[in-house]
CSV table of C-alpha atoms in Angstrom, one decimal:
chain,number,residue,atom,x,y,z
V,1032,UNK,CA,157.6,305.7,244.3
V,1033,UNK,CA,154.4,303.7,245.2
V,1034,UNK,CA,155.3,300.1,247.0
V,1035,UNK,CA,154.5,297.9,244.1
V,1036,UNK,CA,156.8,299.2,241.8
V,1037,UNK,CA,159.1,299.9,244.4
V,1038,UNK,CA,159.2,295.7,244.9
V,1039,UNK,CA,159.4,295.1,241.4
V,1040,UNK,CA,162.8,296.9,241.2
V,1041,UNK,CA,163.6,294.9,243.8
V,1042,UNK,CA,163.1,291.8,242.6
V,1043,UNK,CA,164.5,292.6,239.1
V,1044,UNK,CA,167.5,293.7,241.0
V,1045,UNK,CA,167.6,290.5,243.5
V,1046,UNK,CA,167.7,292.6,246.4
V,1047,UNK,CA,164.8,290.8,247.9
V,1048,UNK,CA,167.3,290.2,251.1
V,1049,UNK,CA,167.2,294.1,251.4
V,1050,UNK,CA,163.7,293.8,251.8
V,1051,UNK,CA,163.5,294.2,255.8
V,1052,UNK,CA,160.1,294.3,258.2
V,1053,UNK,CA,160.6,296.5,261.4
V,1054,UNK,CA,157.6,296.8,263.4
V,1055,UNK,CA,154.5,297.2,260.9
V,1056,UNK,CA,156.9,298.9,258.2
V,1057,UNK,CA,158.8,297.5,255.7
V,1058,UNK,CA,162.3,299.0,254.5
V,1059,UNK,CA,163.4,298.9,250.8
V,1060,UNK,CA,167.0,299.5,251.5
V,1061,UNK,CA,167.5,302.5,253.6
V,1062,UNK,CA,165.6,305.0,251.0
V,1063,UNK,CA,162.2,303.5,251.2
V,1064,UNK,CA,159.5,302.8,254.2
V,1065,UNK,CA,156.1,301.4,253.9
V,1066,UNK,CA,153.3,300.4,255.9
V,1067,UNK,CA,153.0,296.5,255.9
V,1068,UNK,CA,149.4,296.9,255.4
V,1069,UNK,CA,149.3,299.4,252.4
V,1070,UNK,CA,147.2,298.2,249.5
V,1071,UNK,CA,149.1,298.1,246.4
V,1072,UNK,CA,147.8,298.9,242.7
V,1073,UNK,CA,147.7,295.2,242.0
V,1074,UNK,CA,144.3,294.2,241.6
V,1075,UNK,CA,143.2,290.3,242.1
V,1076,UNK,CA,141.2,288.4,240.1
V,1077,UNK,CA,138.5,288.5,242.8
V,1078,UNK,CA,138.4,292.4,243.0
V,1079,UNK,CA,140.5,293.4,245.6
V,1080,UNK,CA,143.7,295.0,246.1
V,1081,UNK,CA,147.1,292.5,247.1
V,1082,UNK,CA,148.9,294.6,250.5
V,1083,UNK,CA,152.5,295.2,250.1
V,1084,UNK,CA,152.4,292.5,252.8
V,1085,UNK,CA,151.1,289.8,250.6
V,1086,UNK,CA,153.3,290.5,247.7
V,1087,UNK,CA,156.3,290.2,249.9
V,1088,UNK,CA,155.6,287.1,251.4
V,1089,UNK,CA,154.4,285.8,248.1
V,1090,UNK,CA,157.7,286.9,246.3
V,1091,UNK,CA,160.2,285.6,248.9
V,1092,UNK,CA,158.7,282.1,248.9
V,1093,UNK,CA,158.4,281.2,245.5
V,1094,UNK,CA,160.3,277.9,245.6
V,1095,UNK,CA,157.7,276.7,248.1
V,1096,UNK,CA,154.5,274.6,246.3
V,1097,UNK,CA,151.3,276.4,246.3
V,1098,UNK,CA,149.6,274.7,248.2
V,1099,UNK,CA,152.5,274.8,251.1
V,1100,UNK,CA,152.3,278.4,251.1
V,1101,UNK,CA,148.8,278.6,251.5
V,1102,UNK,CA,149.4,276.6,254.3
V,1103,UNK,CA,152.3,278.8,255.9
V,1104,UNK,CA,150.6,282.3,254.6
V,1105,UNK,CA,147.7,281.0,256.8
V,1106,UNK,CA,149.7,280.1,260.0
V,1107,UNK,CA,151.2,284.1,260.0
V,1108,UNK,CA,147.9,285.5,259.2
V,1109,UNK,CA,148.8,286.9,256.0
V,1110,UNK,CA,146.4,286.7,253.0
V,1111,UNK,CA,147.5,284.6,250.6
V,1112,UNK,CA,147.9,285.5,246.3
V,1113,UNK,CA,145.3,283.0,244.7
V,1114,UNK,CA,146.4,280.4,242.1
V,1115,UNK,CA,145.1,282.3,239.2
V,1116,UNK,CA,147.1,285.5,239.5
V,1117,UNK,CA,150.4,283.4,240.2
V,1118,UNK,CA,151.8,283.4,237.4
V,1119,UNK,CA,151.0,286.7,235.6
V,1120,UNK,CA,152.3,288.5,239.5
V,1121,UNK,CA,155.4,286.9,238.4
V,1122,UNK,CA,155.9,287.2,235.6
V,1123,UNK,CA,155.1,291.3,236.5
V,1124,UNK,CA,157.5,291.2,239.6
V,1125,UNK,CA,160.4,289.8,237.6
V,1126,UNK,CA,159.5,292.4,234.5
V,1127,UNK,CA,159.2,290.0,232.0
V,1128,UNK,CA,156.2,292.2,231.0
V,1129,UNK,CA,156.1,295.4,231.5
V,1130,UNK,CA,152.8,296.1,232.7
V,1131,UNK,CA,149.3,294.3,233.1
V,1132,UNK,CA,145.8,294.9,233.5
V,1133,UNK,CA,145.6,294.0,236.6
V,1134,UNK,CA,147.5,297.1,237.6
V,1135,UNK,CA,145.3,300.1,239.0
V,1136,UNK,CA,147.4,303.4,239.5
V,1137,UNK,CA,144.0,305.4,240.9
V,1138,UNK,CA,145.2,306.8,244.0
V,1139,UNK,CA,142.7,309.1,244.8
V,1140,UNK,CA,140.0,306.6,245.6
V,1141,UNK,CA,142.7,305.2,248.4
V,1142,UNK,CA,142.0,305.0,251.4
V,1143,UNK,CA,143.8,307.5,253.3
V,1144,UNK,CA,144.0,309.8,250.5
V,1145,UNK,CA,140.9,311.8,251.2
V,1146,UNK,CA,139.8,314.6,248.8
V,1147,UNK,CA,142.8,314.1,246.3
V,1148,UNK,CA,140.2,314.7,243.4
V,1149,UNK,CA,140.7,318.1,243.6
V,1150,UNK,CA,144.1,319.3,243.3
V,1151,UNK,CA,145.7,322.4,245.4
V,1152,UNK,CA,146.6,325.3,244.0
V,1153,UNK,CA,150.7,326.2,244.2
V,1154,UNK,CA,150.0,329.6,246.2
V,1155,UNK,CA,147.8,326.5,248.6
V,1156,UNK,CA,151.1,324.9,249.2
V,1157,UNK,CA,154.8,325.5,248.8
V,1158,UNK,CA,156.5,322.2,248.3
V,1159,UNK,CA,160.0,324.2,248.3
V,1160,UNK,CA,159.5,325.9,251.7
V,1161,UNK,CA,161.7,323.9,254.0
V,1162,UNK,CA,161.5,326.1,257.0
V,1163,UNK,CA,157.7,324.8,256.9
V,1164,UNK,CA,157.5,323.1,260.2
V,1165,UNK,CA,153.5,322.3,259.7
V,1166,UNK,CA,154.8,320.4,256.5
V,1167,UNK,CA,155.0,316.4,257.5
V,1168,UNK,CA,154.6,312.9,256.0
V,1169,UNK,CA,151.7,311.2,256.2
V,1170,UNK,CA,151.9,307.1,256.7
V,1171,UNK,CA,152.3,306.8,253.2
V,1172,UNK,CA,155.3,308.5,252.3
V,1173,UNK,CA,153.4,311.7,251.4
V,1174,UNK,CA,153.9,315.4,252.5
V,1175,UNK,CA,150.7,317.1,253.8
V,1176,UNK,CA,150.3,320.2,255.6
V,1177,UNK,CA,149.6,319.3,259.3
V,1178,UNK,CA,146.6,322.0,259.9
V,1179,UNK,CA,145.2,320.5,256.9
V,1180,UNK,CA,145.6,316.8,256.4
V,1181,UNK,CA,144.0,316.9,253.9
V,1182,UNK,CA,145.8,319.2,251.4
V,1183,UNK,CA,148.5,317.3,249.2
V,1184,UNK,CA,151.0,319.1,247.5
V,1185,UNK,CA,150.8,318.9,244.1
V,1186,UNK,CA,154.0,317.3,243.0
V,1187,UNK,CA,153.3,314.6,245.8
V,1188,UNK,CA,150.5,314.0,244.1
V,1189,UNK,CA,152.1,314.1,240.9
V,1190,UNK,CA,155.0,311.5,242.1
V,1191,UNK,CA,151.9,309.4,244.1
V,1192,UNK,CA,150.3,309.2,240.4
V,1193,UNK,CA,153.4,308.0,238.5
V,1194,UNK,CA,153.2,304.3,236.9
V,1195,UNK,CA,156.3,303.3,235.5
V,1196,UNK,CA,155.8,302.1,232.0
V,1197,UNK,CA,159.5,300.6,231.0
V,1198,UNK,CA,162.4,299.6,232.8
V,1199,UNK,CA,166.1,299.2,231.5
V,1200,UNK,CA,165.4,295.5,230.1
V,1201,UNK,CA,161.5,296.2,228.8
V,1202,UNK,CA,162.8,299.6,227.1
V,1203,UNK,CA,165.1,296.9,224.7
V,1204,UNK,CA,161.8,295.3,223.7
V,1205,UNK,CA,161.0,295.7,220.2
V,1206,UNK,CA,157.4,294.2,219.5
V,1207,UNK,CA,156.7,293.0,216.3
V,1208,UNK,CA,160.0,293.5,215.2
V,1209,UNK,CA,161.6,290.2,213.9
V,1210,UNK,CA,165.5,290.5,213.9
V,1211,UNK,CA,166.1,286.9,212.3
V,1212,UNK,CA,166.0,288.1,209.1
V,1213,UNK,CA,168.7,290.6,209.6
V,1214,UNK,CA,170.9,288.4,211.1
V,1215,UNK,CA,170.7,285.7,208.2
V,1216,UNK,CA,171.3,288.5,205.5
V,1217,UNK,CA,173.8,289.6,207.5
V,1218,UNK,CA,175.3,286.1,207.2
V,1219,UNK,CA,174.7,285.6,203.6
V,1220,UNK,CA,176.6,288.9,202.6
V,1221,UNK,CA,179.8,287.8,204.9
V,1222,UNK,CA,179.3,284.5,202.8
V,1223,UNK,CA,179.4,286.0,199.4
V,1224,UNK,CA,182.3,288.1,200.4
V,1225,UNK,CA,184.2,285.3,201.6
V,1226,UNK,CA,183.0,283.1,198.1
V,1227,UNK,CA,184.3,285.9,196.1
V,1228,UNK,CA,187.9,286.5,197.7
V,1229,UNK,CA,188.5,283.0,197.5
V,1230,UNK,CA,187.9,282.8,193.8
V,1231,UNK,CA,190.1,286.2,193.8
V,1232,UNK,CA,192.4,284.1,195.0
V,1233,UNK,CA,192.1,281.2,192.9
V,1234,UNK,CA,192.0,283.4,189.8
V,1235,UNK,CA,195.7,285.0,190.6
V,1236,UNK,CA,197.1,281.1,190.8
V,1237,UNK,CA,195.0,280.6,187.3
V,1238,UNK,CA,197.0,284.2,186.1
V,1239,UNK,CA,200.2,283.1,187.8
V,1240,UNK,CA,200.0,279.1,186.5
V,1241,UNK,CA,199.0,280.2,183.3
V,1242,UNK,CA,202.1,282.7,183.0
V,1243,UNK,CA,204.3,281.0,179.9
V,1244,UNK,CA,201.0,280.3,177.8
V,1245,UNK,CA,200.7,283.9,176.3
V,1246,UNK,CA,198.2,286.3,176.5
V,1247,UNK,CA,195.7,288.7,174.0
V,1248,UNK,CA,193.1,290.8,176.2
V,1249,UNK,CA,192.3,287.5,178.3
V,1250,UNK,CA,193.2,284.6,178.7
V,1251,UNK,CA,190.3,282.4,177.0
V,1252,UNK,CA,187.6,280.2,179.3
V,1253,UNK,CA,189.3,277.2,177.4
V,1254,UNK,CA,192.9,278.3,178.8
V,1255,UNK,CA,193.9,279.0,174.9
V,1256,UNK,CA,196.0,282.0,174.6
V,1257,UNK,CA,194.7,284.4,172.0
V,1258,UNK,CA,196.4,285.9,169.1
V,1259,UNK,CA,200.3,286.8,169.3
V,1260,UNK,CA,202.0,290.0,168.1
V,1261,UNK,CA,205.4,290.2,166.9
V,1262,UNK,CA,207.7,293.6,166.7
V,1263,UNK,CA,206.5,294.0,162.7
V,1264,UNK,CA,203.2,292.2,162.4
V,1265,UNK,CA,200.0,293.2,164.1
V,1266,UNK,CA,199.5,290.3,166.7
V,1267,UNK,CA,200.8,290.1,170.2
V,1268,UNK,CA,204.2,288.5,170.6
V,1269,UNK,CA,204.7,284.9,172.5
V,1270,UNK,CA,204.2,285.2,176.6
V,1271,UNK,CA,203.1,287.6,178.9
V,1272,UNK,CA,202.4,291.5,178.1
V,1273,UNK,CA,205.0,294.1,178.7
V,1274,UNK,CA,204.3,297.7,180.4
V,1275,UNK,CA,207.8,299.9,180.4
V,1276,UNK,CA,208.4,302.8,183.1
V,1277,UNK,CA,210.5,305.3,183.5
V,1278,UNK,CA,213.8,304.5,185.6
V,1279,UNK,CA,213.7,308.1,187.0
V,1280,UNK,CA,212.7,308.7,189.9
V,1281,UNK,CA,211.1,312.0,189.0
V,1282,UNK,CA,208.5,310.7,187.4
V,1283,UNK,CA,205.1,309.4,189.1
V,1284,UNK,CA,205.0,306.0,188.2
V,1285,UNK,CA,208.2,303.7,188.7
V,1286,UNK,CA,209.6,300.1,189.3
V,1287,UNK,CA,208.9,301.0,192.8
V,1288,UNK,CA,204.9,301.9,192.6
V,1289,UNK,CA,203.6,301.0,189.6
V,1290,UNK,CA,202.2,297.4,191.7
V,1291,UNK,CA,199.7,299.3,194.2
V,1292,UNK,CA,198.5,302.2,191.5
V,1293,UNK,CA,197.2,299.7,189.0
V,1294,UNK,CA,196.5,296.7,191.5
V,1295,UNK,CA,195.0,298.9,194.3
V,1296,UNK,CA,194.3,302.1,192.6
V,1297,UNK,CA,196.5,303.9,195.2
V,1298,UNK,CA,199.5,306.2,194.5
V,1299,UNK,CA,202.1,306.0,196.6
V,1300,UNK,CA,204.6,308.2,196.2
V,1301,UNK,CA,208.2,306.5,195.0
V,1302,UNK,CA,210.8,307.6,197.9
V,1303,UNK,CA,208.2,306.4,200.3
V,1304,UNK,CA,208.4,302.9,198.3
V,1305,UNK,CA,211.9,302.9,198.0
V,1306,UNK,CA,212.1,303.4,202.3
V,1307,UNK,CA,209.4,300.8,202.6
V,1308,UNK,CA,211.0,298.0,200.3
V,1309,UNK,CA,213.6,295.8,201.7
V,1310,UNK,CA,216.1,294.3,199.4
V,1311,UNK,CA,217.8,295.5,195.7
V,1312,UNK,CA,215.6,297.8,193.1
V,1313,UNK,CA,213.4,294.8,191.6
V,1314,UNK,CA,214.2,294.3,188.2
V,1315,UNK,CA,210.3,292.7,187.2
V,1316,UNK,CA,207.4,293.1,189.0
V,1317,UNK,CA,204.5,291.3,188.0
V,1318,UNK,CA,200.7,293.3,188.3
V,1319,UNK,CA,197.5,291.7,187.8
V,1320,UNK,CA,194.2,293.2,186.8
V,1321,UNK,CA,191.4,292.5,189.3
V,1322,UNK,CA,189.5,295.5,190.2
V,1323,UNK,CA,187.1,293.9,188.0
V,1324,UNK,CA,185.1,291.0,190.2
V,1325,UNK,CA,183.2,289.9,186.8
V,1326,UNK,CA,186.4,288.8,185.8
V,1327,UNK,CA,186.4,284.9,185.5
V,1328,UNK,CA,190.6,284.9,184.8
V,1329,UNK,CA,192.8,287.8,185.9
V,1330,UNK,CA,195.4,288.9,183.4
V,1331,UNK,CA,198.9,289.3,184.1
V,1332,UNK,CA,201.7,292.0,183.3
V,1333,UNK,CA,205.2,292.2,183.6
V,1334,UNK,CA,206.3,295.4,184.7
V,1335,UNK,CA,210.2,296.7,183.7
V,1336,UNK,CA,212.1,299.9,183.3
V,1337,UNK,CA,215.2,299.4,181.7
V,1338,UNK,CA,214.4,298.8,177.8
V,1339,UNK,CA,217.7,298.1,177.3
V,1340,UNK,CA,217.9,295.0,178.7
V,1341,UNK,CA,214.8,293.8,176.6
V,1342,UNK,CA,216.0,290.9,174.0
V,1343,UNK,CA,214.7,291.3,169.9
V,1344,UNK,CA,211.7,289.3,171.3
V,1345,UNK,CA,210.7,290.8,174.2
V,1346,UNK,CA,209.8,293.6,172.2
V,1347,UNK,CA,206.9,292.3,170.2
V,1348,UNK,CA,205.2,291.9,173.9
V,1349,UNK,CA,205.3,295.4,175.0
V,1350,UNK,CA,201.9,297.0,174.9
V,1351,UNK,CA,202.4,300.2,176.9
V,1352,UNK,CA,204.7,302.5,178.4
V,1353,UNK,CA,204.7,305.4,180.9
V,1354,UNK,CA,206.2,307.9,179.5
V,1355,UNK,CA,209.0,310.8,180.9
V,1356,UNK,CA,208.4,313.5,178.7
V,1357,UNK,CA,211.6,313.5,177.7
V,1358,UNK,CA,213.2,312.5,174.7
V,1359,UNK,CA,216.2,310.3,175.7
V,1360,UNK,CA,213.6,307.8,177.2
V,1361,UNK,CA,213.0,306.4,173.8
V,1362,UNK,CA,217.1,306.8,173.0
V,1363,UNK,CA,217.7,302.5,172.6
V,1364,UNK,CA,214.2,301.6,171.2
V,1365,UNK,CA,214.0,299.4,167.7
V,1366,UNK,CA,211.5,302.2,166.3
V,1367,UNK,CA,212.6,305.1,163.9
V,1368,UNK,CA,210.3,307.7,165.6
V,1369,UNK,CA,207.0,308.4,168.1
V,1370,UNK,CA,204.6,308.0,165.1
V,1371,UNK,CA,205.7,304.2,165.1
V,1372,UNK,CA,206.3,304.1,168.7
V,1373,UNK,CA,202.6,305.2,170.3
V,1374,UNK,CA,201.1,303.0,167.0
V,1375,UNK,CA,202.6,300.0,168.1
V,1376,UNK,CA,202.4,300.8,172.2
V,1377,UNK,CA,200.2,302.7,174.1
V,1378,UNK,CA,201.7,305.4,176.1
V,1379,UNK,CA,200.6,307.2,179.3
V,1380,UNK,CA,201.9,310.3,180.9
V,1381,UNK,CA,201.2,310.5,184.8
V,1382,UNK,CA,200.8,314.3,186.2
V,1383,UNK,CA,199.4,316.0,189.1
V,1384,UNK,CA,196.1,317.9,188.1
V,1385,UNK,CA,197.9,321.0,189.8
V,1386,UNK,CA,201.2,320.6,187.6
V,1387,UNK,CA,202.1,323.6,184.9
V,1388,UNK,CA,200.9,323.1,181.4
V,1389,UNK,CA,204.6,323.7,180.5
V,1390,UNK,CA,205.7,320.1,182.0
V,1391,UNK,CA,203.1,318.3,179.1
V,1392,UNK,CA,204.4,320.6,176.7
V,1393,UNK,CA,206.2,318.0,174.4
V,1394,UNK,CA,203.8,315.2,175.9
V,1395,UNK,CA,201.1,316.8,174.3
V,1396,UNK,CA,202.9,316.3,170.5
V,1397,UNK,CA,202.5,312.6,171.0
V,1398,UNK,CA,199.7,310.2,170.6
V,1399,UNK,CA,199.9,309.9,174.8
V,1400,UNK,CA,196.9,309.4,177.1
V,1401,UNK,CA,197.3,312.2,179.9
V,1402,UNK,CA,196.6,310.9,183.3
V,1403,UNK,CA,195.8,313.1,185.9
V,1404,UNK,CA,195.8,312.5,189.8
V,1405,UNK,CA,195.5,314.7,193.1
V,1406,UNK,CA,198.3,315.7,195.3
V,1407,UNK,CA,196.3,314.5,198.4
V,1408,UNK,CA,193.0,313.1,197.3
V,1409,UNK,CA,193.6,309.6,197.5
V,1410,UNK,CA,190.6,308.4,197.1
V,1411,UNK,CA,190.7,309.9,193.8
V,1412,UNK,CA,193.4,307.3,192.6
V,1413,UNK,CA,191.2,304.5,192.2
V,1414,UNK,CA,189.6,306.1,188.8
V,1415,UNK,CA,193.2,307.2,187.4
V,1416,UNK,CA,194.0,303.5,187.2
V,1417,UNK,CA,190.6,302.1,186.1
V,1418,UNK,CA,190.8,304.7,182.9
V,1419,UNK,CA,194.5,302.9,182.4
V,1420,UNK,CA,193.4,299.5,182.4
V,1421,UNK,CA,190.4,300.6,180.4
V,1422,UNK,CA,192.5,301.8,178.0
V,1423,UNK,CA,194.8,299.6,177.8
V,1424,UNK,CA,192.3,296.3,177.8
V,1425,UNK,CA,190.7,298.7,174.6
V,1426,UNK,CA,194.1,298.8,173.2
V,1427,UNK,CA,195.4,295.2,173.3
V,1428,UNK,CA,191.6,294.0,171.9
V,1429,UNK,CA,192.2,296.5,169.3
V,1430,UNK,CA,195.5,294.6,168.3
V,1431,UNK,CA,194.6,291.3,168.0
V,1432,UNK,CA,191.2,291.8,166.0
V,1433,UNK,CA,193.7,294.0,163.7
């Protein structure tokens, strides 16, 4: 390592105090030995070279005015770093810049380097031969064969040569590179996301507040509910929709579930719920559609699985039902067969895509949208229950214009 960049690590380091003179040497910790008066690769503004001498005097009294250490750099007979190349040393030494042009790495027109423009062969000189007793250092650090001072190895040469061109901080340096611009879009997105889970938010009080005013497809922007149906007319009955599952717990969908499948779009199976859930079997739960964020009002759905308990009323507001396969499920309903049943409410059958066709065998006489999810791909759910709200948003709409 050549002396000047040697003190630059240094001084980036702020190991100055291991900086120590002994004699007409100077020791960089206990690794590195200099001659005081060894010209360095910094060049002055005047032409010549700053000594490792200067550049450590200079460096270690940088809190003393110029013109004061001009003064003291005098009284110890040290040549002094002009005015001009103050602060660009500096700023050098202290690696706020990684290089500078005042920086001259041309060893072989050193003094003391005789003859270094013409490089030694490897069968010349073997740098690996430790039992080579003619193999020294010369003052500067460098091995040379002692019957021939002036032959250099080559990889002493090489290492003589090397100019560091980036440190750890100069290697972060991005020039031309303006990171202001990624930070604010960075803040604008966290914005937006925050904007929109607040009016998420909002939009589920709207649903919640808005729950004994009725509801079509959606609610309207004017908070008028739309047209209503009742059990033997065409329009949706008074208050909120209906969606009926199965009370078995051998089907997919239940009581238990249904809430993260069509809120979340994740399917979770029902004894894992039913461990999970503290408290009595819920006799209502209410879900609300908001996958969509275009959505200016969510709507809400009551979710129940005993139809028995549903009053004359309560049946006009039924709009779907998850069906068992079986034909006791429909055993208390106020309709004479499945032709009136899936014309008046839209039915689903959940399945795994891996299930026999035998278990959809009746399903498949109905007028029944087949769902199919994964076993395992959960990632999968998300699209099950989009093409359930999908259809059942197409469904009510279809209803009310009707």
């Amino acid at each position: 390592m050549d002396p000047l960049t040697a003190l630059r690590e240094m001084t980036i380091r702020n190991e100055l105090d291991k900086i120590v003179r002994v004699g007409d040497h100077y020791r960089f910790g206990s690794s590195l030995t200099f001659p005081c008066t060894i010209e360095t690769a910094y060049r002055s503004k005047q032409g010549n070279r700053y000594t490792l001498e200067t550049l450590v005097y200079f460096i270690t009294n940088l809190t003393t005015k110029h013109h004061d250490y001009i003064r003291n750099a005098g009284t110890h007979k040290i040549p002094a770093v002009t005015l001009l190349d103050r602060k660009p040393l500096i700023e050098y030494l202290h690696g706020r810049v990684p290089s500078t042009d005042a920086i001259e790495f041309d060893y072989p027109n050193y003094p003391n380097y005789p003859n270094l423009n013409v490089l030694p062969t490897d069968n010349e000189f073997d740098l690996n031969n430790n039992d080579n007793e003619e193999n020294t250092l010369n003052p500067h650090g460098v091995l040379v064969d002692e019957q021939n001072p002036e032959r250099v190895s080559p990889m002493e040469f090489i290492r003589a040569m090397e100019r560091p061109l980036k440190d750890r901080e100069t290697v972060l340096e991005c020039r031309h590179r303006d990171f202001y611009s990624v930070l604010t879009a960075a803040t604008k997105r966290d914005e937006e996301r925050q904007k929109m889970e607040t009016q998420q938010r909002k939009d589920g009080l709207v649903a919640k507040n808005r729950i004994d005013r009725g509801f079509g497809d959606d609610l309207g922007l004017d908070g008028n509910p739309r047209a209503k149906m009742g059990l033997k007319g065409s329009k949706i009955g008074d208050g909120v929709p209906i969606i009926l599952v199965p009370s078995a717990s051998q089907t997919l969908i239940t009581i238990y579930n249904v809430k993260e499948f069509l809120e979340d779009g994740v399917f979770i199976p029902t004894d894992v719920k039913m461990k999970q859930m503290k408290g009595p079997k819920p006799e209502c739960v209410t879900v609300l559609k908001k996958f969509s964020s275009r959505d200016r009002v969510v709507t809400a759905y009551e979710v129940r699985d005993k139809p028995s308990a549903l009053k004359a009323e309560e049946w006009g507001r039924v709009v779907a039902v998850f069906v068992l396969g079986k034909e006791w499920q429909f055993k208390d309903w106020p309709f004479k067969d499945h032709v009136e049943i899936f014309n008046k409410v839209l039915g689903f059958y959940m399945r795994f895509e891996d299930d026999s066709v035998e278990s959809a065998k009746i399903v498949k006489q109905w007028n029944v949208k087949i769902i199919s999810i994964s076993k395992n791909k959960r990632h999968q759910d998300r699209a099950a229950a989009l093409d359930v709200w999908d259809r059942l948003e197409e469904f009510v709409r279809s209803r009310s214009r009707s």
